Amino acid sequence: MKFITYSYENKECVGILTEQGVMPLTEFTSMIDLIENFSEDVFKENFLGYIPLNEVKLLAPIPRPRRNILCLGKNYEDHAKELGATKISDKFIPDDPIYFTKSADAVIGTNDYIKFFPEVTNQVDYEVELAVIIGKEGVNIKPDEAEHYIFGYTIINDVSARDLQLRHKQWFKAKSLDTFCPMGPCIVHKSKLPFPIELDIKCSVNGEVRQNSNTSKFIFDIPYMISDLSKGFTLKPGDIIATGTPSGVGFGFNPSKFLKDGDIVECYVEGIGSLINIVKAV
């Protein structure tokens, strides 16, 4: 099942994306409400027909996360080495996960604009990432139990202002500017993707493939990251974990290939779909 949040007749709704169109789930007030009260039986009992996809606007699956996006840095070896050639990070492959967060207020949906102010940053970069959506509360979770705490998966573009990363010597500000967290287009329920997760992941800019990898190349796999992150830190329904990006980011090229006004960025993850955004200088 592909769960979506969408706007229809000036109302924000949740539903299931199907080949026939959008199946409304009117009994839920939000995606987090759906996650907390998930039951396949409810969907079968409350079928109201389909809305044509061209009549709705897709929003971010969780438009207003309760907490910041939880992120892993340098979780692909090739990207860790790529960053090592810059001044953003050291050259070492991490022995333990590197955590940071992105502001929940930075979230936008597919087809929304990634906006930036040229006087604030002129080094806007892309990072395609698989995101894990937590389905139930847990703390000190064991790796072999991690899948039980997952609701599903979506795509995040961890947009980053590289000049701000360098200037501030940390990552939060540079990755939390308004609109710097595109998410979507849907959440795919975990039952539809085999575990462990091994999915092709790509990012293209104006049709040029920049990133092309597979989640099997994680340094820290999903069971490990959920277990490690939950040590003394309670994960809650609706929490979003961005799992890191592979090599091919704009900053890694020589010369660098930063995003510019009018660029079209497509982030793709196998089994989920494509998250597409246009860059706009304002």
Tab-separated table of C-alpha atoms in Angstrom:
chain	number	residue	atom	x	y	z
A	1	MET	CA	0.000	0.000	0.000
A	2	LYS	CA	1.136	3.507	-0.888
A	3	PHE	CA	-0.236	5.981	1.657
A	4	ILE	CA	-0.467	9.658	0.736
A	5	THR	CA	-1.477	12.981	2.196
A	6	TYR	CA	-3.229	15.146	-0.364
A	7	SER	CA	-5.273	18.284	-0.810
A	8	TYR	CA	-8.756	17.894	-2.308
A	9	GLU	CA	-11.468	20.547	-2.422
A	10	ASN	CA	-9.380	22.725	-0.067
A	11	LYS	CA	-9.118	19.963	2.538
A	12	GLU	CA	-6.075	18.030	3.680
A	13	CYS	CA	-6.805	14.296	3.536
A	14	VAL	CA	-5.063	10.940	3.731
A	15	GLY	CA	-5.581	8.044	1.392
A	16	ILE	CA	-4.106	5.172	-0.585
A	17	LEU	CA	-2.562	5.716	-4.011
A	18	THR	CA	-3.720	3.054	-6.486
A	19	GLU	CA	-3.738	2.526	-10.232
A	20	GLN	CA	-7.440	3.478	-10.194
A	21	GLY	CA	-6.792	6.761	-8.399
A	22	VAL	CA	-6.813	7.916	-4.791
A	23	MET	CA	-8.758	5.858	-2.263
A	24	PRO	CA	-9.811	8.256	0.532
A	25	LEU	CA	-9.401	7.182	4.146
A	26	THR	CA	-11.862	9.577	5.745
A	27	GLU	CA	-11.713	7.960	9.181
A	28	PHE	CA	-8.197	9.321	9.745
A	29	THR	CA	-7.447	12.961	10.470
A	30	SER	CA	-3.770	12.823	9.478
A	31	MET	CA	-1.006	10.452	8.432
A	32	ILE	CA	0.199	10.201	12.029
A	33	ASP	CA	-3.345	9.280	13.082
A	34	LEU	CA	-3.295	6.557	10.416
A	35	ILE	CA	0.102	5.261	11.567
A	36	GLU	CA	-0.999	5.116	15.196
A	37	ASN	CA	-4.241	3.307	14.358
A	38	PHE	CA	-3.163	1.206	11.394
A	39	SER	CA	-5.343	-1.788	10.570
A	40	GLU	CA	-5.774	-3.382	7.135
A	41	ASP	CA	-9.357	-4.324	8.049
A	42	VAL	CA	-10.353	-0.680	8.352
A	43	PHE	CA	-9.419	-0.052	4.714
A	44	LYS	CA	-11.558	-2.925	3.503
A	45	GLU	CA	-14.572	-1.816	5.514
A	46	ASN	CA	-14.607	1.868	4.544
A	47	PHE	CA	-14.219	1.889	0.764
A	48	LEU	CA	-15.775	5.053	-0.705
A	49	GLY	CA	-14.574	4.836	-4.297
A	50	TYR	CA	-11.695	6.592	-6.038
A	51	ILE	CA	-10.738	10.200	-6.746
A	52	PRO	CA	-8.853	10.769	-10.039
A	53	LEU	CA	-5.219	11.536	-9.287
A	54	ASN	CA	-5.293	14.644	-11.475
A	55	GLU	CA	-7.910	16.172	-9.173
A	56	VAL	CA	-5.711	16.161	-6.064
A	57	LYS	CA	-2.443	17.781	-5.038
A	58	LEU	CA	0.032	15.495	-3.358
A	59	LEU	CA	1.476	16.899	-0.138
A	60	ALA	CA	4.390	15.579	1.891
A	61	PRO	CA	3.216	12.277	3.433
A	62	ILE	CA	3.743	13.802	6.890
A	63	PRO	CA	3.397	17.551	6.208
A	64	ARG	CA	4.033	18.586	9.813
A	65	PRO	CA	6.244	16.068	11.605
A	66	ARG	CA	5.956	16.118	15.396
A	67	ARG	CA	9.725	16.171	15.732
A	68	ASN	CA	12.712	17.083	13.602
A	69	ILE	CA	13.807	14.666	10.895
A	70	LEU	CA	16.378	12.274	12.388
A	71	CYS	CA	19.297	11.912	9.978
A	72	LEU	CA	22.374	9.775	9.497
A	73	GLY	CA	25.484	11.326	7.991
A	74	LYS	CA	28.112	9.473	5.971
A	75	ASN	CA	26.212	6.167	5.825
A	76	TYR	CA	27.584	5.123	2.421
A	77	GLU	CA	31.328	4.514	2.168
A	78	ASP	CA	31.622	6.189	-1.241
A	79	HIS	CA	29.900	9.337	0.063
A	80	ALA	CA	32.090	9.365	3.188
A	81	LYS	CA	35.151	9.329	0.928
A	82	GLU	CA	33.589	11.954	-1.324
A	83	LEU	CA	33.063	14.320	1.630
A	84	GLY	CA	36.600	13.595	2.778
A	85	ALA	CA	37.844	15.419	-0.303
A	86	THR	CA	36.032	18.569	0.872
A	87	LYS	CA	36.297	20.652	4.021
A	88	ILE	CA	32.868	19.576	5.261
A	89	SER	CA	34.079	16.398	6.930
A	90	ASP	CA	37.148	14.313	7.680
A	91	LYS	CA	38.339	11.475	5.451
A	92	PHE	CA	37.404	8.645	7.779
A	93	ILE	CA	34.708	6.007	7.453
A	94	PRO	CA	32.629	6.291	10.667
A	95	ASP	CA	32.901	3.550	13.296
A	96	ASP	CA	29.556	4.626	14.760
A	97	PRO	CA	26.534	6.362	13.237
A	98	ILE	CA	26.686	10.142	12.874
A	99	TYR	CA	23.361	11.738	13.840
A	100	PHE	CA	21.945	15.178	13.176
A	101	THR	CA	18.467	16.608	12.557
A	102	LYS	CA	16.657	18.728	9.984
A	103	SER	CA	13.942	21.134	11.048
A	104	ALA	CA	10.432	19.723	10.721
A	105	ASP	CA	9.376	23.108	9.323
A	106	ALA	CA	11.552	22.567	6.227
A	107	VAL	CA	9.279	19.799	4.877
A	108	ILE	CA	7.644	20.223	1.452
A	109	GLY	CA	6.003	17.788	-0.956
A	110	THR	CA	6.679	16.540	-4.443
A	111	ASN	CA	6.273	19.215	-7.162
A	112	ASP	CA	6.789	21.977	-4.587
A	113	TYR	CA	9.593	24.495	-5.080
A	114	ILE	CA	12.971	24.181	-3.375
A	115	LYS	CA	13.512	27.879	-2.677
A	116	PHE	CA	16.705	29.645	-1.693
A	117	PHE	CA	17.858	33.211	-1.201
A	118	PRO	CA	21.069	33.892	-3.196
A	119	GLU	CA	22.185	36.375	-0.558
A	120	VAL	CA	21.998	33.574	2.049
A	121	THR	CA	23.520	30.699	0.061
A	122	ASN	CA	24.773	30.057	-3.460
A	123	GLN	CA	25.876	26.459	-2.859
A	124	VAL	CA	22.594	24.540	-2.716
A	125	ASP	CA	23.074	20.786	-3.023
A	126	TYR	CA	20.887	17.661	-3.269
A	127	GLU	CA	21.045	14.332	-1.383
A	128	VAL	CA	18.605	11.526	-2.204
A	129	GLU	CA	17.798	9.360	0.830
A	130	LEU	CA	15.559	6.479	1.804
A	131	ALA	CA	13.573	7.469	4.887
A	132	VAL	CA	12.202	5.049	7.487
A	133	ILE	CA	8.874	5.892	9.127
A	134	ILE	CA	8.519	4.586	12.688
A	135	GLY	CA	5.202	2.863	13.421
A	136	LYS	CA	5.174	2.387	17.194
A	137	GLU	CA	6.925	3.659	20.291
A	138	GLY	CA	10.082	1.918	21.408
A	139	VAL	CA	13.284	2.405	23.349
A	140	ASN	CA	16.390	0.200	23.565
A	141	ILE	CA	15.149	-1.777	20.567
A	142	LYS	CA	17.088	-4.921	19.665
A	143	PRO	CA	18.296	-5.178	16.043
A	144	ASP	CA	16.330	-8.371	15.416
A	145	GLU	CA	13.147	-6.604	16.562
A	146	ALA	CA	13.665	-3.392	14.565
A	147	GLU	CA	11.339	-4.282	11.699
A	148	HIS	CA	8.409	-4.536	14.130
A	149	TYR	CA	8.808	-0.808	14.866
A	150	ILE	CA	8.746	0.266	11.203
A	151	PHE	CA	5.569	1.494	9.542
A	152	GLY	CA	6.963	2.095	6.084
A	153	TYR	CA	9.345	4.015	3.850
A	154	THR	CA	9.453	7.231	1.840
A	155	ILE	CA	11.982	9.420	0.025
A	156	ILE	CA	13.710	12.533	1.335
A	157	ASN	CA	15.921	15.002	-0.484
A	158	ASP	CA	18.328	16.244	2.181
A	159	VAL	CA	18.877	19.623	0.524
A	160	SER	CA	21.982	21.294	1.942
A	161	ALA	CA	23.632	24.720	1.780
A	162	ARG	CA	27.277	23.709	1.588
A	163	ASP	CA	28.678	27.186	2.206
A	164	LEU	CA	26.677	27.384	5.448
A	165	GLN	CA	27.911	23.934	6.452
A	166	LEU	CA	31.473	25.137	6.097
A	167	ARG	CA	30.827	28.466	7.790
A	168	HIS	CA	28.993	27.171	10.853
A	169	LYS	CA	31.059	23.978	11.341
A	170	GLN	CA	27.872	21.965	11.897
A	171	TRP	CA	25.031	20.709	9.771
A	172	PHE	CA	21.695	21.764	11.308
A	173	LYS	CA	21.436	25.324	9.954
A	174	ALA	CA	22.631	24.405	6.455
A	175	LYS	CA	20.097	21.595	6.148
A	176	SER	CA	17.111	23.317	7.772
A	177	LEU	CA	16.453	26.332	5.583
A	178	ASP	CA	12.842	26.753	4.488
A	179	THR	CA	11.831	24.141	1.845
A	180	PHE	CA	15.081	22.183	2.304
A	181	CYS	CA	13.337	18.890	3.130
A	182	PRO	CA	11.308	17.596	0.171
A	183	MET	CA	9.528	14.365	1.124
A	184	GLY	CA	7.310	11.929	-0.754
A	185	PRO	CA	5.535	11.168	-2.925
A	186	CYS	CA	4.071	8.501	-0.610
A	187	ILE	CA	4.794	6.148	2.265
A	188	VAL	CA	5.040	2.529	1.167
A	189	HIS	CA	3.965	0.117	3.881
A	190	LYS	CA	6.755	-2.195	5.030
A	191	SER	CA	4.777	-5.274	3.932
A	192	LYS	CA	5.346	-4.258	0.295
A	193	LEU	CA	9.150	-4.109	0.472
A	194	PRO	CA	11.231	-7.207	1.329
A	195	PHE	CA	13.381	-6.976	4.449
A	196	PRO	CA	16.324	-6.432	4.626
A	197	ILE	CA	15.864	-3.417	2.388
A	198	GLU	CA	17.913	-3.548	-0.826
A	199	LEU	CA	16.575	-0.855	-3.148
A	200	ASP	CA	18.065	1.065	-6.054
A	201	ILE	CA	18.407	4.750	-5.225
A	202	LYS	CA	19.080	7.562	-7.699
A	203	CYS	CA	19.079	11.321	-8.101
A	204	SER	CA	19.074	13.215	-11.385
A	205	VAL	CA	19.253	16.929	-12.137
A	206	ASN	CA	17.680	18.061	-15.405
A	207	GLY	CA	17.755	14.439	-16.546
A	208	GLU	CA	21.454	13.909	-15.740
A	209	VAL	CA	21.936	11.029	-13.298
A	210	ARG	CA	24.173	12.264	-10.503
A	211	GLN	CA	23.646	9.613	-7.798
A	212	ASN	CA	23.117	5.917	-8.536
A	213	SER	CA	23.466	3.272	-5.840
A	214	ASN	CA	21.612	0.697	-3.731
A	215	THR	CA	20.649	0.718	-0.059
A	216	SER	CA	22.480	-2.594	0.365
A	217	LYS	CA	25.603	-0.412	0.504
A	218	PHE	CA	24.673	1.177	3.841
A	219	ILE	CA	27.540	1.221	6.339
A	220	PHE	CA	24.961	0.848	9.128
A	221	ASP	CA	21.884	-1.089	8.058
A	222	ILE	CA	18.345	-0.277	9.170
A	223	PRO	CA	18.165	-2.751	12.104
A	224	TYR	CA	21.454	-1.391	13.436
A	225	MET	CA	20.515	2.261	13.072
A	226	ILE	CA	17.100	1.818	14.719
A	227	SER	CA	18.620	-0.153	17.572
A	228	ASP	CA	21.499	2.259	18.095
A	229	LEU	CA	19.376	5.397	17.804
A	230	SER	CA	16.806	4.033	20.265
A	231	LYS	CA	19.355	3.446	23.027
A	232	GLY	CA	18.096	5.743	25.762
A	233	PHE	CA	16.100	7.693	23.146
A	234	THR	CA	12.447	6.805	22.646
A	235	LEU	CA	11.332	6.528	19.035
A	236	LYS	CA	7.701	7.471	18.474
A	237	PRO	CA	5.046	6.816	15.811
A	238	GLY	CA	5.575	9.133	12.875
A	239	ASP	CA	9.276	9.684	13.538
A	240	ILE	CA	11.228	9.965	10.290
A	241	ILE	CA	14.756	8.600	9.933
A	242	ALA	CA	16.727	9.675	6.850
A	243	THR	CA	19.258	6.921	6.249
A	244	GLY	CA	22.051	8.732	4.408
A	245	THR	CA	22.992	9.450	0.801
A	246	PRO	CA	25.366	7.800	-1.691
A	247	SER	CA	28.126	9.544	-3.637
A	248	GLY	CA	27.415	11.929	-6.494
A	249	VAL	CA	26.349	15.048	-4.599
A	250	GLY	CA	27.042	18.333	-6.335
A	251	PHE	CA	29.812	19.319	-3.915
A	252	GLY	CA	31.700	16.146	-4.794
A	253	PHE	CA	32.274	17.108	-8.434
A	254	ASN	CA	35.257	19.091	-9.659
A	255	PRO	CA	34.126	21.711	-10.386
A	256	SER	CA	31.129	21.499	-8.077
A	257	LYS	CA	27.642	21.150	-9.568
A	258	PHE	CA	25.374	23.144	-7.274
A	259	LEU	CA	21.664	23.611	-7.911
A	260	LYS	CA	20.541	26.757	-9.696
A	261	ASP	CA	17.286	28.518	-10.463
A	262	GLY	CA	15.051	26.392	-12.700
A	263	ASP	CA	16.791	23.065	-12.093
A	264	ILE	CA	14.548	20.001	-11.878
A	265	VAL	CA	15.642	17.492	-9.240
A	266	GLU	CA	14.286	13.943	-9.298
A	267	CYS	CA	14.957	11.614	-6.382
A	268	TYR	CA	14.033	7.980	-7.053
A	269	VAL	CA	13.883	4.934	-4.801
A	270	GLU	CA	12.880	1.554	-6.179
A	271	GLY	CA	9.434	0.439	-5.036
A	272	ILE	CA	8.470	3.909	-3.805
A	273	GLY	CA	8.602	6.184	-6.832
A	274	SER	CA	9.997	9.616	-7.652
A	275	LEU	CA	10.135	12.821	-5.641
A	276	ILE	CA	10.377	15.740	-8.078
A	277	ASN	CA	11.039	19.389	-7.243
A	278	ILE	CA	11.981	22.544	-9.121
A	279	VAL	CA	14.623	24.879	-7.709
A	280	LYS	CA	13.705	28.534	-7.396
A	281	ALA	CA	15.910	31.478	-6.423
A	282	VAL	CA	13.831	34.081	-4.578
